[in-house]
Coordinates of C-alpha atoms in Angstrom, one line a residue:
Chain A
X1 CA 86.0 -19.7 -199.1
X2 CA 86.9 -23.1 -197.5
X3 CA 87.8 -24.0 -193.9
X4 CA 90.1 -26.2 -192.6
X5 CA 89.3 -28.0 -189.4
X6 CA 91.5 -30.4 -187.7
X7 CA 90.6 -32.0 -184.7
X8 CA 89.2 -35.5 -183.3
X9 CA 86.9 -38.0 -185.3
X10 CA 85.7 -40.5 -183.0
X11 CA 83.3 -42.8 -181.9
X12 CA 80.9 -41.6 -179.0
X13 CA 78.6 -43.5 -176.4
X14 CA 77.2 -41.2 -174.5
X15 CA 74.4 -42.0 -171.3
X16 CA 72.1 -39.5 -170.1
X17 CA 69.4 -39.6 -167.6
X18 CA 66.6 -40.7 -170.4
X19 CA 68.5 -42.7 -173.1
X20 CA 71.6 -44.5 -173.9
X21 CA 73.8 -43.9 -177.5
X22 CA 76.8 -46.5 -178.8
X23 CA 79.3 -45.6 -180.9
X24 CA 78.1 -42.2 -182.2
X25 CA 79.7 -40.2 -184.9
X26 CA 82.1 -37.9 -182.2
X27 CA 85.4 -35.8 -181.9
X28 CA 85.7 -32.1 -181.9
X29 CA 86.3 -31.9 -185.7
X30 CA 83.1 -34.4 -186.6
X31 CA 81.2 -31.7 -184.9
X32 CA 83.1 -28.6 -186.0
X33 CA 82.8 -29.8 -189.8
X34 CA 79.1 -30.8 -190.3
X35 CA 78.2 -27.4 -188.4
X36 CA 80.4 -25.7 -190.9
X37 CA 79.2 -27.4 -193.5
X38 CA 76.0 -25.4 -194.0
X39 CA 78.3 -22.4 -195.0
X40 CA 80.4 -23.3 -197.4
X41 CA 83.1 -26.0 -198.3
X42 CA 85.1 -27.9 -195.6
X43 CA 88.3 -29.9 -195.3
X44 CA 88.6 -32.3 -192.9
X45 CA 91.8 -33.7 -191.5
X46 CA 91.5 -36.6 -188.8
X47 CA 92.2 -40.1 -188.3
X48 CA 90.0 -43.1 -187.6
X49 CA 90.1 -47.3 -187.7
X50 CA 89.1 -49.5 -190.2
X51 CA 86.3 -50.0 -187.5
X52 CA 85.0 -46.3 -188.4
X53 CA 81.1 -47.0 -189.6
X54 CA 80.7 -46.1 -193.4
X55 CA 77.8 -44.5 -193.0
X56 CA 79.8 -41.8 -191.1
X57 CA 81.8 -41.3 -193.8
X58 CA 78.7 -41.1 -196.4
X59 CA 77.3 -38.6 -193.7
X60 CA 80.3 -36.6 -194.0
X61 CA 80.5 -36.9 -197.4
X62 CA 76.1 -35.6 -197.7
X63 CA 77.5 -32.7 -196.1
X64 CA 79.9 -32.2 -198.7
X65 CA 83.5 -32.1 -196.8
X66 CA 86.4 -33.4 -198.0
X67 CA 87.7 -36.5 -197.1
X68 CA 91.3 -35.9 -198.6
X69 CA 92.7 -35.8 -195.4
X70 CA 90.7 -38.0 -193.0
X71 CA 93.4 -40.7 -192.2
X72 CA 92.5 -44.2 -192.1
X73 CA 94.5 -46.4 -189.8
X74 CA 95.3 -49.5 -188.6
X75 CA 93.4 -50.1 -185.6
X76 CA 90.3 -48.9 -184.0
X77 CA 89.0 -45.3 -183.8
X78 CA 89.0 -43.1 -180.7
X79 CA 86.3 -44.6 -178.6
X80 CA 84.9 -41.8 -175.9
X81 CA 81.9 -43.4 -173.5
X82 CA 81.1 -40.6 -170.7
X83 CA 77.3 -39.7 -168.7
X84 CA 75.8 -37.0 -167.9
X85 CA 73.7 -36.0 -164.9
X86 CA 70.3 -35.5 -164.7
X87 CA 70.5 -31.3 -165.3
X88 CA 73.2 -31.8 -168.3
X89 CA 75.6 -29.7 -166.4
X90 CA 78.0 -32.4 -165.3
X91 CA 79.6 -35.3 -167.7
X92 CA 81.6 -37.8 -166.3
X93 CA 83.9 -40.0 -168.7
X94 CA 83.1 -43.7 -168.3
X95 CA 86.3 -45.1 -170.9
X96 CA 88.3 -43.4 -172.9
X97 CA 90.0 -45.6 -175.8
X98 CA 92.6 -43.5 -178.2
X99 CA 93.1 -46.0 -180.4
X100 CA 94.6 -44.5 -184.0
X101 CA 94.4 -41.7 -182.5
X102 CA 97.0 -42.3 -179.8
X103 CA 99.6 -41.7 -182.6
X104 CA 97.6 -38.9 -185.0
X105 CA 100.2 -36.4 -186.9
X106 CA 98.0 -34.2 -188.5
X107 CA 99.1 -33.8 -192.1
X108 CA 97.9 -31.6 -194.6
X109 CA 97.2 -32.7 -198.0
X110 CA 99.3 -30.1 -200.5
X111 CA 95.5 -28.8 -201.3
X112 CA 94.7 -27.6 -197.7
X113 CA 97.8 -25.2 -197.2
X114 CA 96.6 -22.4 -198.5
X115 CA 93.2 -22.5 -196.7
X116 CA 92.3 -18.9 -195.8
X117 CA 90.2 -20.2 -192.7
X118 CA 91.6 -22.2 -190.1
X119 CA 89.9 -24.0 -187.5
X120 CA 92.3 -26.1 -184.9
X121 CA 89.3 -27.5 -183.2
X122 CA 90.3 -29.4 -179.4
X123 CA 93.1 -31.8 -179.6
X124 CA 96.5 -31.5 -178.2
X125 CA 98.0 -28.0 -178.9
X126 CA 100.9 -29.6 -180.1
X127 CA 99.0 -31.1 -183.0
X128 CA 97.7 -27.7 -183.3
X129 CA 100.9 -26.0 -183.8
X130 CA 102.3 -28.9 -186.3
X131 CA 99.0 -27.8 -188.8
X132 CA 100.4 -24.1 -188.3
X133 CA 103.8 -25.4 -189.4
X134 CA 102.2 -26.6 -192.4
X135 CA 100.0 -23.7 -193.3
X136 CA 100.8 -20.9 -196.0
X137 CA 99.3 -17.4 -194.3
X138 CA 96.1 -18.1 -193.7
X139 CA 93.9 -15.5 -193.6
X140 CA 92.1 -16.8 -190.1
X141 CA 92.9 -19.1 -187.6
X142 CA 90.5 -19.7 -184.8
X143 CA 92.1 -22.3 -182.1
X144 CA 89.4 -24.2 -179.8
X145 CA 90.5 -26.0 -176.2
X146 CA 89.4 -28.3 -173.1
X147 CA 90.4 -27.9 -169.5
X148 CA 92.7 -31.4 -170.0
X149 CA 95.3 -29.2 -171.9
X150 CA 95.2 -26.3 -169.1
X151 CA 96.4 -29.0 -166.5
X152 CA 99.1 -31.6 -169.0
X153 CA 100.2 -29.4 -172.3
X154 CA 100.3 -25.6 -170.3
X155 CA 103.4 -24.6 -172.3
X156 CA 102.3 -25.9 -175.6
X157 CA 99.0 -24.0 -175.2
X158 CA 100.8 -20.9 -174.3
X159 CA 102.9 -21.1 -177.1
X160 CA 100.3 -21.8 -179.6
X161 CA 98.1 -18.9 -178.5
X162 CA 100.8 -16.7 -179.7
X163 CA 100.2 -17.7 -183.5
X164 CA 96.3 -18.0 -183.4
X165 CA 93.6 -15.0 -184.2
X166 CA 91.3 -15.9 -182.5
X167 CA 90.8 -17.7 -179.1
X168 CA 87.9 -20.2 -177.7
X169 CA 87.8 -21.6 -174.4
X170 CA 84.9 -21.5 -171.7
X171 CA 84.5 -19.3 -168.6
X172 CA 85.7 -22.6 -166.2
X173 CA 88.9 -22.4 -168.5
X174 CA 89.3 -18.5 -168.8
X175 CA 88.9 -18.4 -165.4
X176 CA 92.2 -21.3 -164.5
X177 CA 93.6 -20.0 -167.5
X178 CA 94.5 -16.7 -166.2
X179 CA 93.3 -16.6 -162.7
X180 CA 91.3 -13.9 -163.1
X181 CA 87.5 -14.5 -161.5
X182 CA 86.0 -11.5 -163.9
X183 CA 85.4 -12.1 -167.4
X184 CA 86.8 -8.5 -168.4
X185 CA 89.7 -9.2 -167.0
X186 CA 90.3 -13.0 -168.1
X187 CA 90.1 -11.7 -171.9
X188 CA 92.8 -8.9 -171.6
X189 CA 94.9 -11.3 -170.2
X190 CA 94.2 -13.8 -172.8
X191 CA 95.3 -10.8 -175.1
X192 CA 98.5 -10.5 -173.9
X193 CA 99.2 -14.2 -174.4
X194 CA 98.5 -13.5 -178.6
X195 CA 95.1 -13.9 -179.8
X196 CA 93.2 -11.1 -181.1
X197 CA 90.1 -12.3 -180.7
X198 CA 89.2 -13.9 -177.6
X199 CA 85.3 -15.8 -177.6
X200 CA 84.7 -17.2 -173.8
X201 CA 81.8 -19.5 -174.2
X202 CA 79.3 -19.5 -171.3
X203 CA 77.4 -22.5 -172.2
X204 CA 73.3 -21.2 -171.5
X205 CA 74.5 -17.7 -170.5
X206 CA 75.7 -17.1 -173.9
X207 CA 79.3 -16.2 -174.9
X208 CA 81.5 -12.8 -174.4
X209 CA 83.8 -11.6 -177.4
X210 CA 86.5 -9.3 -176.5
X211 CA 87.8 -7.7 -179.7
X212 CA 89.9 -4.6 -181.1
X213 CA 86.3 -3.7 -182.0
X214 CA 84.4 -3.6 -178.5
X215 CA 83.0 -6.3 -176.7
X216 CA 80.0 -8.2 -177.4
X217 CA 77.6 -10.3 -175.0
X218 CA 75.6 -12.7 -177.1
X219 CA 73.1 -14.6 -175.9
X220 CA 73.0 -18.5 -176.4
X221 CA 70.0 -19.9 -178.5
X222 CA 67.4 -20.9 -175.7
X223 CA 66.4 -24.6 -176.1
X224 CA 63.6 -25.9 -173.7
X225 CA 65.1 -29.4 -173.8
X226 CA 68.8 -30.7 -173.7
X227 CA 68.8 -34.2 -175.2
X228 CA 72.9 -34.4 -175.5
X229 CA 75.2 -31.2 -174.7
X230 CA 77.7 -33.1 -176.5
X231 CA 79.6 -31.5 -179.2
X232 CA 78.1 -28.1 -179.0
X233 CA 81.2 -26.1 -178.1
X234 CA 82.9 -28.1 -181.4
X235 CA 79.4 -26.9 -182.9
X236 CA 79.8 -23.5 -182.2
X237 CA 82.5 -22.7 -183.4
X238 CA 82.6 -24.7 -186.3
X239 CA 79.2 -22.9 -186.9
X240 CA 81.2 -19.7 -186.2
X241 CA 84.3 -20.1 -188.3
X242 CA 82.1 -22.1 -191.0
X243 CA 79.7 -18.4 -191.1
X244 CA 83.2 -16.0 -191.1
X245 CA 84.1 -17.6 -194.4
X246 CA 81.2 -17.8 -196.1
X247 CA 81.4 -13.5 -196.0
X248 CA 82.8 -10.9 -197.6
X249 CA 84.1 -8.0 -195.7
X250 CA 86.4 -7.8 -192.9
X251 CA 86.1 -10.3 -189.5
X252 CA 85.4 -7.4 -187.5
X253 CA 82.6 -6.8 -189.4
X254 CA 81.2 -10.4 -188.9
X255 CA 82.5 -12.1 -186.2
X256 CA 79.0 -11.2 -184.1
X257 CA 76.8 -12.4 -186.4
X258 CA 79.3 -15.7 -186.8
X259 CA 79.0 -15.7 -183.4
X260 CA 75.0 -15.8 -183.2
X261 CA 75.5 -18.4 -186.5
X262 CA 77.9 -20.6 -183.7
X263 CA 75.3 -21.0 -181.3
X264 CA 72.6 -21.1 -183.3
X265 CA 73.6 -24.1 -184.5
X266 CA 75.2 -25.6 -181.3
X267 CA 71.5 -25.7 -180.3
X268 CA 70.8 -28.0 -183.3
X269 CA 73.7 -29.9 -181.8
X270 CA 72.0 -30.2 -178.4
X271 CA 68.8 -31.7 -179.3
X272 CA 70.4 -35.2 -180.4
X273 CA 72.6 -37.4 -179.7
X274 CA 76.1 -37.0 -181.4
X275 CA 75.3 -35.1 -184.7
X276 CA 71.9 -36.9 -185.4
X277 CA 70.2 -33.5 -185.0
X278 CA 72.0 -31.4 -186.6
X279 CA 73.2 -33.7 -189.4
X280 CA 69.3 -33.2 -190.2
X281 CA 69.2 -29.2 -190.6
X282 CA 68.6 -27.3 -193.5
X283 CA 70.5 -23.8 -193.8
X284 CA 66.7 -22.6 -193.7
X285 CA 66.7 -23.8 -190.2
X286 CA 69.6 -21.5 -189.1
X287 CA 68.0 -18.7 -190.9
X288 CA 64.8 -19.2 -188.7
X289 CA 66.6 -19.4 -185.8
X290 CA 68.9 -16.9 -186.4
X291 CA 65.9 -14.4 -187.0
X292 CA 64.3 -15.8 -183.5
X293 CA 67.5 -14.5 -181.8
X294 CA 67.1 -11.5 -183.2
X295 CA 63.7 -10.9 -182.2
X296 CA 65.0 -12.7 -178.6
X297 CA 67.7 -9.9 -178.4
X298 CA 66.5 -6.7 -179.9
X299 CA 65.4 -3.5 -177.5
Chain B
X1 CA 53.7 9.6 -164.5
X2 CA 54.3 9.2 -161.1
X3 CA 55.0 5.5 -159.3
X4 CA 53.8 4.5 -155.9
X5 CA 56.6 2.2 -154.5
X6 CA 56.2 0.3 -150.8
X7 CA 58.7 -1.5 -149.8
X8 CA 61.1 -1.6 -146.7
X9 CA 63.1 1.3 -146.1
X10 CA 66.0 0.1 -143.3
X11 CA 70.2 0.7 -142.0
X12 CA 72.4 -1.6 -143.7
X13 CA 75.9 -2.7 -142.0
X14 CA 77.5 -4.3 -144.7
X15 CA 80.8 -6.2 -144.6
X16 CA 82.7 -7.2 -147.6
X17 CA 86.1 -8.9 -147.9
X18 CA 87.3 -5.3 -149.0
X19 CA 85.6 -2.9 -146.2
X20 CA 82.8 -2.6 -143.9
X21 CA 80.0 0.3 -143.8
X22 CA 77.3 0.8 -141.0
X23 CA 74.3 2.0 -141.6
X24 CA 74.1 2.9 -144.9
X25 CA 70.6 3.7 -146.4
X26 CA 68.7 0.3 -147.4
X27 CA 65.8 -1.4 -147.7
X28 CA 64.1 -2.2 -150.9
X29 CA 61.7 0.6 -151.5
X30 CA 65.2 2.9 -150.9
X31 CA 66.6 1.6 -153.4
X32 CA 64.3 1.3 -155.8
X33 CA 62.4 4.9 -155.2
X34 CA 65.8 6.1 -155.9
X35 CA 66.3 3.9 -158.8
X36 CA 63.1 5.0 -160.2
X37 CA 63.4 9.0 -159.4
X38 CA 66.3 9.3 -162.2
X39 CA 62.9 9.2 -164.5
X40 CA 59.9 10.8 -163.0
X41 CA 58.3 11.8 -159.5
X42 CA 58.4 8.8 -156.8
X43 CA 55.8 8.4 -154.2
X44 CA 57.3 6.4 -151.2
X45 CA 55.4 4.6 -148.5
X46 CA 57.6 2.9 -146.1
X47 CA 58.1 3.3 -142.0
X48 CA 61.3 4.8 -140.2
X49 CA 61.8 4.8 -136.8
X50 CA 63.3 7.9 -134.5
X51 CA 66.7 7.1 -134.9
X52 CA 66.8 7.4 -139.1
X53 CA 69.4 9.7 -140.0
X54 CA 68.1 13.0 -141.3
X55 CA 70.7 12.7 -143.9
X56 CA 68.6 10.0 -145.7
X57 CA 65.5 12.2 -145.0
X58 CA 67.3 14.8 -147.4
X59 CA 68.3 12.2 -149.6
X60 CA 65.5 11.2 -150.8
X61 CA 64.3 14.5 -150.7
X62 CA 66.7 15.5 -153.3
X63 CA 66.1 12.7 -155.5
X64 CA 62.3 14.1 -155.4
X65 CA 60.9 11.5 -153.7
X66 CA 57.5 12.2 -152.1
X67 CA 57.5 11.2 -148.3
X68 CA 54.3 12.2 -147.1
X69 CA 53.4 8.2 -147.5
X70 CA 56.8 7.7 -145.0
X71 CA 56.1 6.8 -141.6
X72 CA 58.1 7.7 -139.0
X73 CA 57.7 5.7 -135.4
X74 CA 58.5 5.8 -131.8
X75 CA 61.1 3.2 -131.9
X76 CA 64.1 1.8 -134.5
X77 CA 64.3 1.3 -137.8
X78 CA 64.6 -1.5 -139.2
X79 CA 68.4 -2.8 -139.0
X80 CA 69.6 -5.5 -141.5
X81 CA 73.3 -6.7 -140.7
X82 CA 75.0 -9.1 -143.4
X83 CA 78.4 -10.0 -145.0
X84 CA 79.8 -10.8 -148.5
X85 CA 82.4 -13.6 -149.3
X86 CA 84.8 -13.2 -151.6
X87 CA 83.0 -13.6 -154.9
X88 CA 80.4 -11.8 -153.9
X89 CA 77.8 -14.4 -154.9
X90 CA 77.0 -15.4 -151.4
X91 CA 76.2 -13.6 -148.7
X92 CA 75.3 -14.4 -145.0
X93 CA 72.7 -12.8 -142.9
X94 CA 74.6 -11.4 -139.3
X95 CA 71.7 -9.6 -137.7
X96 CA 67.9 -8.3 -138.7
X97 CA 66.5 -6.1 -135.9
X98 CA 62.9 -5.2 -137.4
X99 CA 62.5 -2.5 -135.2
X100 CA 59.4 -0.5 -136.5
X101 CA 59.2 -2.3 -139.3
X102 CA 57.6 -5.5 -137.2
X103 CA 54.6 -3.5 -137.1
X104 CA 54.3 -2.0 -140.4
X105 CA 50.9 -1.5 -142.5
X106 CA 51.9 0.0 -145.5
X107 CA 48.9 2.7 -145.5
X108 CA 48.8 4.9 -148.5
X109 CA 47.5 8.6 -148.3
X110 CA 45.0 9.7 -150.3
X111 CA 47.2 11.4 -152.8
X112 CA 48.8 8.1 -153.5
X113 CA 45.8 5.8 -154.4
X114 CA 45.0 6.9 -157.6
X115 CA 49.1 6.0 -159.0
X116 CA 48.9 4.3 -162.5
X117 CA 52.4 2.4 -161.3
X118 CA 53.0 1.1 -158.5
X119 CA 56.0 -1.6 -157.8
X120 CA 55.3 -3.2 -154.7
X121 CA 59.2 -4.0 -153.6
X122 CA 60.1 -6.6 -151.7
X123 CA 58.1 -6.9 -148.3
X124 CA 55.9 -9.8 -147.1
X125 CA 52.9 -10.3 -149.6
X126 CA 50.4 -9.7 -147.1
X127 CA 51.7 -6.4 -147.1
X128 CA 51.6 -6.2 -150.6
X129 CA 48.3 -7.4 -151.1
X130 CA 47.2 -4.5 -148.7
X131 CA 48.7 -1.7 -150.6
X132 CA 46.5 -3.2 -153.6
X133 CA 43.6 -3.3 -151.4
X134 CA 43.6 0.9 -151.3
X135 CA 44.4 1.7 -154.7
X136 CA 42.2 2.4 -157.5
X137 CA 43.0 0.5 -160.8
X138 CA 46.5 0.7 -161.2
X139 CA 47.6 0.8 -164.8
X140 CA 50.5 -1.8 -164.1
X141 CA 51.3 -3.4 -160.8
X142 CA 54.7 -5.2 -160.6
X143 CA 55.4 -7.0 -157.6
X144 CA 59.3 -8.2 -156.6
X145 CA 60.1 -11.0 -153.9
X146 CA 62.6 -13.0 -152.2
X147 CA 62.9 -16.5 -151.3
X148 CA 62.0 -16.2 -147.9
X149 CA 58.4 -15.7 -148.7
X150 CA 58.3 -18.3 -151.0
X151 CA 58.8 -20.6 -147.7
X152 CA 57.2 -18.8 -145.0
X153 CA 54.3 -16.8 -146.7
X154 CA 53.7 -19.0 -150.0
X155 CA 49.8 -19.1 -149.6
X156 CA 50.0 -15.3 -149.8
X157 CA 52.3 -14.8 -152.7
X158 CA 50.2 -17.0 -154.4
X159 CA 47.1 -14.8 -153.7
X160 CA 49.3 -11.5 -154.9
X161 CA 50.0 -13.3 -158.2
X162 CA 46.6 -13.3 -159.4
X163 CA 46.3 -9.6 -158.9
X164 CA 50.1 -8.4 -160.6
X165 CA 50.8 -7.5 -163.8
X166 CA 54.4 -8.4 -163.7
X167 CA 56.2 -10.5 -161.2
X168 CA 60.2 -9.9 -161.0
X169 CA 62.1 -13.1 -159.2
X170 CA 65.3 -14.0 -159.6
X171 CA 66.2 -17.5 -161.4
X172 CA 66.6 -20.2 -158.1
X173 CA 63.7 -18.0 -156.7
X174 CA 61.8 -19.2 -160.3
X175 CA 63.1 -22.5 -160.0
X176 CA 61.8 -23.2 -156.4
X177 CA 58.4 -21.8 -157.0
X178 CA 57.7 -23.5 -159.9
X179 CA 60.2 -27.0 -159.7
X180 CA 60.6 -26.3 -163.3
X181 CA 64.7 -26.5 -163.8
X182 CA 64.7 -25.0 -167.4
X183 CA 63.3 -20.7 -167.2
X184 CA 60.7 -21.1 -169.7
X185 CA 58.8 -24.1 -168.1
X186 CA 59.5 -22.1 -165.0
X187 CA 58.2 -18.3 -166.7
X188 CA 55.1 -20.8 -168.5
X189 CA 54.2 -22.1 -164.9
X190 CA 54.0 -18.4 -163.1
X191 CA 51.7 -17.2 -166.2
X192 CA 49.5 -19.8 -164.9
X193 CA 49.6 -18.5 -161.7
X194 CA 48.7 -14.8 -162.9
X195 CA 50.9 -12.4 -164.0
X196 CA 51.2 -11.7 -167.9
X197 CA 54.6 -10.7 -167.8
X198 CA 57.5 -12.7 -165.7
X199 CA 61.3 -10.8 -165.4
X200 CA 63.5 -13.7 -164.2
X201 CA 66.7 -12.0 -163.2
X202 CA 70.1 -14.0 -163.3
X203 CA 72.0 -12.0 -161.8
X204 CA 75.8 -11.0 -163.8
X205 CA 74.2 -13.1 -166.6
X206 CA 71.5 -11.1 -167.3
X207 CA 67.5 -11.4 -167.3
X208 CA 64.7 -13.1 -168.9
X209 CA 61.1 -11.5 -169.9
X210 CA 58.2 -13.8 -170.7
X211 CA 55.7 -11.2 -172.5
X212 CA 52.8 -11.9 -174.4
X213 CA 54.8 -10.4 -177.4
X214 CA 57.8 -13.1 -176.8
X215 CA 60.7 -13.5 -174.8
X216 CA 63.6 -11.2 -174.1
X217 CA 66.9 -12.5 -173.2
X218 CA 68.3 -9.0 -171.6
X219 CA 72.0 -9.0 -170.9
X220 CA 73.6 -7.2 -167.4
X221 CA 75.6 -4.2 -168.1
X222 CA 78.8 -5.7 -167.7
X223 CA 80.9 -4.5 -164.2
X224 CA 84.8 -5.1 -163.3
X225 CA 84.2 -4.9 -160.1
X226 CA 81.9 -5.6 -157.7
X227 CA 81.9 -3.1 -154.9
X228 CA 78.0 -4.3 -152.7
X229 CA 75.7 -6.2 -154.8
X230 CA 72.8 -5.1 -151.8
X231 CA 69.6 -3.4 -153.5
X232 CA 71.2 -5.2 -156.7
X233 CA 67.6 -6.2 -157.5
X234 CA 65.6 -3.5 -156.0
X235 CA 67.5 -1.3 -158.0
X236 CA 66.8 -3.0 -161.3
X237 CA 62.7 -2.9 -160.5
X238 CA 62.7 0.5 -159.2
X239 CA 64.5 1.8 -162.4
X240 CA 62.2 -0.5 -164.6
X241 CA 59.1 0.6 -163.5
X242 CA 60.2 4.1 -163.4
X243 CA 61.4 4.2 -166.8
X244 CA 57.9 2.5 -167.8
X245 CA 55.9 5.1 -166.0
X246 CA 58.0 7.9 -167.9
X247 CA 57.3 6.4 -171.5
X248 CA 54.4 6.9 -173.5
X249 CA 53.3 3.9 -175.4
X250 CA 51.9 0.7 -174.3
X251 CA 53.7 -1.2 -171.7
X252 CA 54.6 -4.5 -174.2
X253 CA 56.7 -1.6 -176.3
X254 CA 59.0 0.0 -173.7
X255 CA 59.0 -3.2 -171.4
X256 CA 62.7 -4.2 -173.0
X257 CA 64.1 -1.2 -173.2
X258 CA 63.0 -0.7 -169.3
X259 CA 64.4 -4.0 -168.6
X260 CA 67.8 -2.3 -170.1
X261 CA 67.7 0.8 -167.9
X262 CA 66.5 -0.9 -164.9
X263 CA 70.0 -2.8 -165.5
X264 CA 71.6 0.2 -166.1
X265 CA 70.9 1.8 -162.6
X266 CA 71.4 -1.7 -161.0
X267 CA 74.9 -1.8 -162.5
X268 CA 75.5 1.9 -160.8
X269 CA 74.0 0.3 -157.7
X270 CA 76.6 -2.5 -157.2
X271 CA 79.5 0.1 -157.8
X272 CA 79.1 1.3 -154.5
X273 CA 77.9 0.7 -151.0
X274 CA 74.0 1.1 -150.1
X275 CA 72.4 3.5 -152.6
X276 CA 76.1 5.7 -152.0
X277 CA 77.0 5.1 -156.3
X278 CA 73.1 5.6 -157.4
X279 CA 72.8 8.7 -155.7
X280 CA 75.6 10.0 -157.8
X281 CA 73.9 9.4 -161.0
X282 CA 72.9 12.0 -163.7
X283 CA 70.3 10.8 -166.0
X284 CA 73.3 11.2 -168.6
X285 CA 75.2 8.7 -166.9
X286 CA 72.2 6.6 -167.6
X287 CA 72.0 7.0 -171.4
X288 CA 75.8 6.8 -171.2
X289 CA 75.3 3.1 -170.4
X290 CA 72.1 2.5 -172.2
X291 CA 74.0 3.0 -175.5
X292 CA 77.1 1.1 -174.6
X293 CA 74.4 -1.9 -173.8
X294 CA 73.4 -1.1 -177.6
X295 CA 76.7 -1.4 -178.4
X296 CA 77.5 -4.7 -176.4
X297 CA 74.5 -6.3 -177.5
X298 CA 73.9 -5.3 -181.6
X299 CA 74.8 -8.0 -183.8

């Protein structure tokens, strides 16, 4: 079945330690919709400039997601230059340019209504909440976040949460989110604000899923080198949600295996700059890598 | 099988932000022997001075542990005084009186020197060394540490390593001995040093085995609450090698599934002050766990 994913597309330079990268292929739903890409069909909705690169949109195009409703605007594309320290951990934004994106409405075409699978990957929960006004029952909807909207969009967060399935946010966020220090005790609260599902990522510590079904403490996949850390939460879950709707059976059943499927391919993410890595993988990949964290995991 | 465990056996005071307790049974080979004694007979060498509480004598007595290796001296025991903060991540040392312990020679009766498993807890590695130097090939010989040796006794710890079979450290103890940031450089570096299988322990997030059959990436039974993380780590060795010693089967087949159960008690261990939770432990409790970890971690 296809996904929807809504989010940023955006232009990248990213510094780190070793190397330098201009005006990358970025934005939360860039890297949510190639990583769901290997699944199954995707539909993209964005905006960028007439300065967006065409090779982007060929790349997006190789990975066969629909362009039907990536805006094209006026103006320049969301420009995001930040660094990162020496261990990776830390990023600091250098310039942030919103360009077309400054005024983004998400819009749906008519054809992406009725998408069973939702994924509202990080922009302003506002935007989020005007594709749920848009959307016909879907089946799934999976809603992804950044600490910026914790501090400046609280109440529109809190609202949205209240019509999403499923819940993404890291342990940094859980943790200001609901003031609770304890993982445990950050996801039941997160339940009580709506979602479901709650997924709290915890970068190389793996991520926690608190469901009807049980919990579930997954480990990341373990990369030796970190070339470029960004993008691999937008990774993830579009990995994640990309895996959910490529299965039959219920999301209870899947959502761990999704879940290994996420971060499986975030790690793809992680070993290039922008999507240069993963724009490279073959679904054969995941599957190897998927069967490595199951040998990683198993006792 | 039975395992031969030396270590320090000491009184506690712990404060927490919660409550204080003084002189609570401590000391790594405490914890550990009774850690280990949920699974098979323990043989204990350690030294006590005149003041240790009977109390603890019949303690360990009923957890089976052999103390015909426990010395008792003219003098006190060893006396370790420290204090949580609030997150329990850090703690602060108030007072270490070594009492007997300053003199200690960890001398094992005859009975002992023929163990096939011997975990030689956390003391100074000349110490450790010595307890090697009486015994007659040990099937498997893992050795714990803490960072204190690694800066006042480093010359020695590197002479244990050569003569381990496992090594257990925790992951900024890995990271200092090794300068490798990332855990597998760090677990690739201590193979070089000796030991074929490395246990980096990371603490709420889990551990790490580096085994000639692959890597293990072990998840921490997951806690609500933190009542005294002290013997934390002991804990987790003692219950792993005791596990090991009760399995038949080579050591490479049971290691991850002792990894789990060493967890398992650890998690008991942090649920109360001093050993006061682990000594409430049926082996059922145990498997209780050790399936809900199946459970938390199957995907």
């Amino acid at each position: 079945m296809s996904v929807l994913i809504v989010g940023s597309t955006a232009l990248d330079s990213i510094k780190t330690p070793r190397a330098e990268n201009p005006r990358l292929l970025g934005g939360s739903a860039s890297h949510a919709a190639v990583a769901a890409s290997f699944f199954g069909p995707v539909n993209l909705v964005g905006v960028v400039g007439e300065d967006f690169p065409r090779r982007y949109l060929a790349l997006y195009r190789r990975h066969g997601i629909d362009l039907t409703g990536l805006q094209v605007k006026p103006g320049k594309t969301f420009h995001w230059a930040g660094e990162y320290e020496l261990n990776m951990d830390h990023r600091r934004t250098l310039r942030t340019e919103l360009g077309v994106f400054e005024t983004f409405s998400p819009d749906l075409p008519a054809a992406y209504r009725r998408s069973p699978f939702v994924l509202l990957a990080n922009i302003a929960p506002k935007l989020q909440a005007h594709v749920l006004d848009q959307m016909s029952k879907p089946r799934f909807v999976v809603a992804d976040t950044m600490d910026l909207w914790l501090n400046v969009a609280l109440d529109d967060l809190l609202a949205l949460l209240k019509r999403v399935d499923a819940f993404v946010l890291n342990e940094s966020e859980a943790q200001h989110l609901t003031e609770k220090d304890n993982l445990f005790d950050a996801a039941r609260a997160i339940h009580q604000l709506g979602p479901r599902y709650v997924i709290i990522k915890k970068g190389q510590h793996g991520s926690f899923l608190s469901a009807p079904g049980g919990l579930f403490l997954a480990p990341a996949y373990p990369l030796r080198t970190v070339v470029d850390p960004t993008g691999a939460g937008d990774s993830f879950v579009g990995g994640l949600v990309g895996y959910l709707a490529s299965r039959g059976g219920t999301i209870e059943q899947n959502l761990r295996r999704a879940i290994i499927y996420g971060s499986v391919v975030a790690s793809f993410c992680c070993q290039g700059f922008g999507v240069t890595r993963t724009a490279r993988v073959k679904r054969a990949d995941i599957e190897q890598r998927v069967r490595e964290m199951e040998k990683l995991a198993r006792f």
